[in-house]
N, CA and C atoms as an extended XYZ file, in Angstrom:
372
Properties=species:S:1:pos:R:3:atomname:S:1:resname:S:1:resid:I:1 pbc="F F F"
N       138.022      122.127       98.475 N   MET     1
C       136.639      122.796       98.141 CA  MET     1
C       135.734      122.296       98.873 C   MET     1
N       134.813      122.759       99.549 N   ILE     2
C       133.676      121.965       99.775 CA  ILE     2
C       132.457      122.576       98.942 C   ILE     2
N       131.759      121.559       98.440 N   THR     3
C       130.467      122.250       97.424 CA  THR     3
C       129.163      121.868       98.421 C   THR     3
N       128.446      122.636       98.251 N   LYS     4
C       127.068      122.495       98.772 CA  LYS     4
C       126.284      121.527       98.183 C   LYS     4
N       125.496      120.553       98.715 N   ARG     5
C       124.927      119.458       98.314 CA  ARG     5
C       123.601      119.931       98.182 C   ARG     5
N       122.622      119.662       96.926 N   PRO     6
C       121.416      120.079       96.792 CA  PRO     6
C       120.615      119.737       98.004 C   PRO     6
N       119.536      120.481       98.294 N   LEU     7
C       118.689      120.270       99.532 CA  LEU     7
C       117.667      119.475       98.752 C   LEU     7
N       117.123      118.374       99.123 N   VAL     8
C       115.874      117.661       98.665 CA  VAL     8
C       114.916      117.715      100.090 C   VAL     8
N       113.748      118.281       99.717 N   SER     9
C       112.859      118.298      100.977 CA  SER     9
C       111.658      117.037      100.531 C   SER     9
N       111.623      116.321      101.625 N   VAL    10
C       110.580      115.265      101.347 CA  VAL    10
C       109.135      115.680      102.223 C   VAL    10
N       108.036      115.524      101.565 N   VAL    11
C       106.717      115.970      102.404 CA  VAL    11
C       106.130      114.696      102.146 C   VAL    11
N       105.503      113.818      103.197 N   ASP    12
C       104.880      112.766      103.037 CA  ASP    12
C       104.222      112.555      104.617 C   ASP    12
N       103.259      112.059      104.553 N   ASP    13
C       102.496      111.975      106.216 CA  ASP    13
C       102.841      110.427      106.398 C   ASP    13
N       103.462      109.608      105.658 N   ASP    14
C       103.800      108.397      105.938 CA  ASP    14
C       105.205      108.405      106.665 C   ASP    14
N       105.145      107.877      107.924 N   GLU    15
C       106.425      108.049      108.838 CA  GLU    15
C       107.543      107.116      108.065 C   GLU    15
N       107.109      106.033      107.909 N   SER    16
C       108.137      105.106      107.250 CA  SER    16
C       108.745      105.630      105.919 C   SER    16
N       108.094      106.583      105.104 N   VAL    17
C       108.625      106.926      104.007 CA  VAL    17
C       109.774      108.290      104.387 C   VAL    17
N       109.280      109.040      105.584 N   ARG    18
C       110.247      110.049      105.981 CA  ARG    18
C       111.209      109.232      106.493 C   ARG    18
N       111.200      108.090      106.945 N   GLU    19
C       112.375      107.522      107.765 CA  GLU    19
C       113.270      107.027      106.829 C   GLU    19
N       112.667      106.366      105.620 N   SER    20
C       113.849      105.660      105.032 CA  SER    20
C       114.290      106.405      103.568 C   SER    20
N       113.622      107.454      103.273 N   LEU    21
C       114.174      108.100      101.951 CA  LEU    21
C       115.328      108.901      102.345 C   LEU    21
N       115.463      109.453      103.391 N   PRO    22
C       116.622      110.445      103.826 CA  PRO    22
C       117.899      109.655      103.561 C   PRO    22
N       118.087      108.297      103.978 N   ASP    23
C       119.159      107.579      103.873 CA  ASP    23
C       119.365      107.340      102.296 C   ASP    23
N       118.582      106.870      101.547 N   LEU    24
C       118.643      106.732      100.024 CA  LEU    24
C       119.403      108.155       99.561 C   LEU    24
N       118.660      109.255       99.790 N   LEU    25
C       118.888      110.462       99.188 CA  LEU    25
C       120.338      110.739       99.687 C   LEU    25
N       120.731      110.538      100.891 N   LYS    26
C       121.851      110.988      101.228 CA  LYS    26
C       122.977      110.363      100.451 C   LYS    26
N       122.576      108.857      100.175 N   GLU    27
C       123.496      108.027       99.501 CA  GLU    27
C       123.840      108.578       97.862 C   GLU    27
N       122.715      109.491       97.521 N   PHE    28
C       122.952      110.110       96.226 CA  PHE    28
C       123.658      111.439       96.359 C   PHE    28
N       123.979      111.793       97.485 N   GLY    29
C       124.813      112.793       97.544 CA  GLY    29
C       123.954      114.113       97.834 C   GLY    29
N       122.729      113.927       98.421 N   LEU    30
C       122.015      115.060       98.645 CA  LEU    30
C       121.670      115.379      100.169 C   LEU    30
N       121.457      116.710      100.564 N   SER    31
C       121.096      116.759      101.706 CA  SER    31
C       119.578      116.819      101.652 C   SER    31
N       119.049      116.473      103.161 N   VAL    32
C       117.474      116.111      103.012 CA  VAL    32
C       116.922      116.835      104.462 C   VAL    32
N       115.743      117.525      104.096 N   GLN    33
C       114.789      117.653      105.232 CA  GLN    33
C       113.420      116.990      105.051 C   GLN    33
N       112.867      116.556      106.141 N   THR    34
C       111.439      116.003      106.092 CA  THR    34
C       110.287      116.651      106.762 C   THR    34
N       109.414      116.453      106.140 N   PHE    35
C       108.267      117.398      106.802 CA  PHE    35
C       106.988      116.417      106.626 C   PHE    35
N       106.133      116.329      107.865 N   SER    36
C       105.116      115.374      107.694 CA  SER    36
C       103.674      115.952      107.045 C   SER    36
N       103.649      117.171      106.513 N   SER    37
C       102.722      117.704      106.000 CA  SER    37
C       103.130      118.949      105.097 C   SER    37
N       102.217      119.368      104.096 N   GLY    38
C       102.490      120.382      103.257 CA  GLY    38
C       102.365      121.670      104.196 C   GLY    38
N       101.661      121.762      104.879 N   GLU    39
C       101.677      122.952      105.912 CA  GLU    39
C       102.989      123.282      106.517 C   GLU    39
N       103.433      122.224      107.006 N   GLU    40
C       104.694      122.288      107.887 CA  GLU    40
C       105.704      122.587      106.716 C   GLU    40
N       105.924      122.209      105.587 N   PHE    41
C       106.848      122.393      104.570 CA  PHE    41
C       106.719      124.099      104.284 C   PHE    41
N       105.610      124.447      103.866 N   LEU    42
C       105.278      125.857      103.678 CA  LEU    42
C       105.585      126.934      104.641 C   LEU    42
N       105.513      126.425      105.810 N   ALA    43
C       105.756      127.385      106.881 CA  ALA    43
C       107.082      127.339      107.518 C   ALA    43
N       108.078      126.557      106.912 N   SER    44
C       109.482      126.088      107.030 CA  SER    44
C       110.322      127.373      106.425 C   SER    44
N       111.652      127.414      107.053 N   GLN    45
C       112.626      128.201      106.269 CA  GLN    45
C       113.296      127.461      105.295 C   GLN    45
N       112.998      126.357      104.939 N   TYR    46
C       113.792      125.469      103.971 CA  TYR    46
C       113.066      125.805      102.502 C   TYR    46
N       111.744      126.326      102.374 N   VAL    47
C       111.285      126.419      101.086 CA  VAL    47
C       111.937      127.119      100.057 C   VAL    47
N       113.004      128.186      100.336 N   SER    48
C       113.848      128.976       99.535 CA  SER    48
C       114.795      128.303       99.281 C   SER    48
N       115.212      127.289      100.186 N   GLU    49
C       116.412      126.606       99.985 CA  GLU    49
C       116.402      125.233       99.233 C   GLU    49
N       115.433      124.745       99.108 N   THR    50
C       114.792      123.521       98.424 CA  THR    50
C       115.345      123.477       97.034 C   THR    50
N       115.911      122.661       96.562 N   ALA    51
C       116.415      122.586       95.079 CA  ALA    51
C       115.408      121.501       94.481 C   ALA    51
N       114.843      120.719       95.058 N   CYS    52
C       113.922      119.505       94.625 CA  CYS    52
C       112.693      119.384       95.757 C   CYS    52
N       111.621      119.037       95.548 N   LEU    53
C       110.732      118.559       96.394 CA  LEU    53
C       110.300      117.470       95.921 C   LEU    53
N       110.163      116.438       96.948 N   ILE    54
C       109.683      114.889       96.943 CA  ILE    54
C       108.181      115.278       97.727 C   ILE    54
N       107.190      115.203       96.847 N   LEU    55
C       105.800      115.416       97.591 CA  LEU    55
C       104.861      114.231       97.443 C   LEU    55
N       104.272      113.863       98.490 N   ASP    56
C       103.243      112.884       98.401 CA  ASP    56
C       101.914      113.521       97.833 C   ASP    56
N       101.124      112.673       97.053 N   VAL    57
C        99.757      113.370       96.285 CA  VAL    57
C        98.768      113.576       97.249 C   VAL    57
N        98.607      112.215       97.847 N   ALA    58
C        97.483      112.457       99.125 CA  ALA    58
C        97.698      112.414      100.138 C   ALA    58
N        97.745      113.721      101.227 N   MET    59
C        98.012      113.621      102.545 CA  MET    59
C        96.533      114.167      103.223 C   MET    59
N        96.495      114.194      104.544 N   PRO    60
C        95.389      114.712      105.239 CA  PRO    60
C        95.856      116.298      105.198 C   PRO    60
N        94.542      116.958      105.247 N   GLY    61
C        95.062      118.671      105.302 CA  GLY    61
C        95.311      118.833      103.845 C   GLY    61
N        96.379      119.601      103.675 N   MET    62
C        96.946      119.971      102.508 CA  MET    62
C        97.198      118.749      101.543 C   MET    62
N        96.734      118.588      100.334 N   SER    63
C        97.372      117.347       99.339 CA  SER    63
C        98.691      117.972       98.811 C   SER    63
N        99.335      117.010       98.137 N   GLY    64
C       100.455      117.240       97.177 CA  GLY    64
C       100.012      118.485       96.262 C   GLY    64
N        99.076      118.115       95.177 N   PRO    65
C        98.883      119.186       94.384 CA  PRO    65
C        98.366      120.753       94.823 C   PRO    65
N        97.900      120.706       96.100 N   ALA    66
C        97.428      121.948       96.712 CA  ALA    66
C        98.805      122.801       97.103 C   ALA    66
N        99.791      121.909       97.444 N   VAL    67
C       101.189      122.427       97.842 CA  VAL    67
C       101.654      123.002       96.564 C   VAL    67
N       101.615      122.140       95.666 N   GLN    68
C       102.154      122.748       94.032 CA  GLN    68
C       101.706      124.114       93.885 C   GLN    68
N       100.188      123.992       93.867 N   GLN    69
C        99.493      125.281       93.655 CA  GLN    69
C        99.596      126.583       94.470 C   GLN    69
N       100.262      126.271       95.741 N   GLU    70
C       100.548      127.319       96.586 CA  GLU    70
C       101.828      127.939       96.333 C   GLU    70
N       102.788      126.762       95.713 N   LEU    71
C       104.070      127.371       95.494 CA  LEU    71
C       104.105      128.087       94.197 C   LEU    71
N       103.240      127.768       93.256 N   LEU    72
C       103.138      128.627       91.930 CA  LEU    72
C       102.410      130.132       92.428 C   LEU    72
N       101.654      130.107       93.295 N   GLN    73
C       101.039      131.449       93.628 CA  GLN    73
C       102.116      132.020       94.315 C   GLN    73
N       103.117      131.742       94.995 N   ARG    74
C       103.991      132.119       95.703 CA  ARG    74
C       105.261      132.721       94.679 C   ARG    74
N       104.932      132.169       93.563 N   GLN    75
C       106.280      132.176       92.447 CA  GLN    75
C       107.659      131.516       92.920 C   GLN    75
N       107.416      130.272       93.543 N   LYS    76
C       108.579      129.396       93.921 CA  LYS    76
C       108.548      128.561       92.853 C   LYS    76
N       109.427      128.497       92.297 N   LYS    77
C       109.886      127.336       91.080 CA  LYS    77
C       110.550      126.374       91.492 C   LYS    77
N       110.111      125.327       92.440 N   ILE    78
C       110.904      124.123       93.000 CA  ILE    78
C       110.492      123.084       92.189 C   ILE    78
N       111.541      122.474       91.532 N   PRO    79
C       111.085      121.037       90.643 CA  PRO    79
C       110.397      120.179       91.719 C   PRO    79
N       109.330      119.537       91.233 N   ILE    80
C       108.521      118.515       92.098 CA  ILE    80
C       108.419      117.266       91.596 C   ILE    80
N       108.788      116.267       92.248 N   VAL    81
C       108.657      114.704       92.278 CA  VAL    81
C       107.524      114.357       92.986 C   VAL    81
N       106.437      113.995       92.400 N   PHE    82
C       105.481      113.386       93.133 CA  PHE    82
C       105.460      112.127       93.222 C   PHE    82
N       104.992      111.578       94.525 N   ILE    83
C       104.974      110.245       94.915 CA  ILE    83
C       103.636      109.829       95.412 C   ILE    83
N       103.189      108.623       95.022 N   THR    84
C       101.785      108.173       95.526 CA  THR    84
C       101.487      106.797       95.627 C   THR    84
N       100.944      106.483       96.752 N   ALA    85
C       100.247      104.936       96.755 CA  ALA    85
C        99.338      104.764       95.837 C   ALA    85
N        98.776      105.448       95.357 N   GLN    86
C        97.604      105.260       94.358 CA  GLN    86
C        98.145      105.234       92.885 C   GLN    86
N        97.346      104.927       92.000 N   GLU    87
C        97.853      104.883       90.394 CA  GLU    87
C        98.253      106.103       89.867 C   GLU    87
N        99.280      106.572       89.642 N   CYS    88
C        99.728      107.931       89.264 CA  CYS    88
C        99.228      108.254       87.853 C   CYS    88
N        98.850      107.601       86.850 N   GLU    89
C        98.459      107.562       85.520 CA  GLU    89
C        97.330      108.494       85.282 C   GLU    89
N        96.301      108.631       86.050 N   ALA    90
C        95.315      109.329       86.194 CA  ALA    90
C        95.410      110.737       86.504 C   ALA    90
N        96.354      111.337       87.213 N   ILE    91
C        96.428      112.479       87.922 CA  ILE    91
C        98.059      113.102       87.090 C   ILE    91
N        98.695      112.134       86.486 N   ARG    92
C       100.154      112.400       86.183 CA  ARG    92
C       100.129      113.847       84.971 C   ARG    92
N        99.108      113.499       84.169 N   PRO    93
C        99.350      114.566       83.085 CA  PRO    93
C        98.983      116.032       83.489 C   PRO    93
N        98.137      116.184       84.472 N   GLN    94
C        97.678      117.465       85.325 CA  GLN    94
C        98.854      117.661       86.105 C   GLN    94
N        99.644      117.091       86.858 N   LEU    95
C       100.803      117.406       87.665 CA  LEU    95
C       101.728      117.955       86.831 C   LEU    95
N       102.159      117.127       85.749 N   LEU    96
C       103.399      117.584       84.847 CA  LEU    96
C       102.803      119.009       83.916 C   LEU    96
N       101.708      118.821       83.736 N   GLU    97
C       101.213      120.467       83.186 CA  GLU    97
C       101.417      121.673       83.872 C   GLU    97
N       101.314      121.255       85.235 N   ARG    98
C       101.487      122.251       86.336 CA  ARG    98
C       103.179      122.506       86.669 C   ARG    98
N       103.778      121.669       85.811 N   GLY    99
C       105.288      121.733       86.117 CA  GLY    99
C       106.053      120.820       86.788 C   GLY    99
N       105.308      119.811       87.231 N   ALA   100
C       106.159      118.576       88.043 CA  ALA   100
C       107.089      118.164       87.184 C   ALA   100
N       108.166      117.444       87.536 N   THR   101
C       109.051      116.725       86.991 CA  THR   101
C       108.793      115.320       86.777 C   THR   101
N       107.953      114.779       87.749 N   GLU   102
C       107.795      113.182       87.359 CA  GLU   102
C       106.839      113.104       88.578 C   GLU   102
N       105.876      111.649       88.279 N   CYS   103
C       104.871      111.117       89.346 CA  CYS   103
C       105.159      109.760       89.519 C   CYS   103
N       105.848      109.370       90.525 N   LEU   104
C       106.138      107.892       90.655 CA  LEU   104
C       105.166      107.155       91.708 C   LEU   104
N       104.667      106.079       91.432 N   SER   105
C       103.744      105.443       91.912 CA  SER   105
C       104.595      104.444       93.033 C   SER   105
N       104.122      104.254       94.442 N   LYS   106
C       104.866      103.602       95.496 CA  LYS   106
C       104.499      102.053       95.321 C   LYS   106
N       105.345      101.035       95.240 N   PRO   107
C       106.619      101.200       95.610 CA  PRO   107
C       107.354      101.603       94.248 C   PRO   107
N       108.289      102.538       94.516 N   PHE   108
C       109.393      103.027       93.212 CA  PHE   108
C       110.573      102.552       93.391 C   PHE   108
N       111.484      102.103       92.495 N   SER   109
C       112.625      101.669       92.364 CA  SER   109
C       113.714      102.831       92.894 C   SER   109
N       114.755      102.535       93.410 N   ASP   110
C       115.795      103.402       93.590 CA  ASP   110
C       116.191      104.270       92.223 C   ASP   110
N       116.390      103.383       91.368 N   THR   111
C       116.888      104.040       89.846 CA  THR   111
C       115.816      104.933       89.341 C   THR   111
N       114.363      104.603       89.641 N   ALA   112
C       113.493      105.603       89.160 CA  ALA   112
C       113.458      106.784       90.112 C   ALA   112
N       113.600      106.633       91.153 N   LEU   113
C       113.819      107.709       91.942 CA  LEU   113
C       114.978      108.848       91.852 C   LEU   113
N       116.164      108.028       91.426 N   ARG   114
C       117.411      108.933       91.262 CA  ARG   114
C       117.132      109.674       89.841 C   ARG   114
N       116.806      108.785       88.745 N   GLU   115
C       116.342      109.605       87.488 CA  GLU   115
C       115.478      110.679       87.562 C   GLU   115
N       114.338      110.543       88.323 N   ALA   116
C       113.419      111.693       88.602 CA  ALA   116
C       114.332      112.896       89.331 C   ALA   116
N       114.931      112.590       90.379 N   ILE   117
C       115.674      113.867       91.001 CA  ILE   117
C       116.647      114.349       90.168 C   ILE   117
N       117.454      113.696       89.234 N   ASN   118
C       118.483      114.023       88.478 CA  ASN   118
C       117.812      114.837       87.467 C   ASN   118
N       116.592      114.583       86.796 N   ALA   119
C       115.936      115.360       85.864 CA  ALA   119
C       115.329      116.802       86.517 C   ALA   119
N       114.994      116.586       87.757 N   ALA   120
C       114.550      117.925       88.433 CA  ALA   120
C       115.451      118.757       88.725 C   ALA   120
N       116.759      118.064       89.176 N   LEU   121
C       118.202      119.158       89.366 CA  LEU   121
C       118.670      119.306       87.937 C   LEU   121
N       118.484      118.750       87.020 N   GLY   122
C       119.239      119.027       85.640 CA  GLY   122
C       120.558      118.606       85.664 C   GLY   122
N       120.615      117.196       86.191 N   THR   123
C       122.111      116.709       86.390 CA  THR   123
C       121.743      115.402       85.718 C   THR   123
N       123.001      114.575       85.510 N   LYS   124
C       122.865      113.213       85.094 CA  LYS   124
C       122.974      112.013       86.089 C   LYS   124
């Protein structure tokens, strides 16, 4: 029996993140789609299929928190793991209050990412 692997969508304007994260996520047993902007993700067919969203905080155009807000307005409850090159602690409480699962500062460990995704998906 083939079980469908959960889809994790990665939204980050940094091309190196979009190139490196999919390999790691596939090692975790997940399906992956990448997007270079929040607008690209929100316009895609993958919004309704996404089981977990890895979302950069600061991007040109629509920021990660703006994408989170748009998803809330659309009533799409997708667990979000925020990632940021900046210090996470200043914005972390606000992001978690709005429903994010975690906020990780780059560079983050594979273990920290795996734990955050597992928490988002409700798995161990």
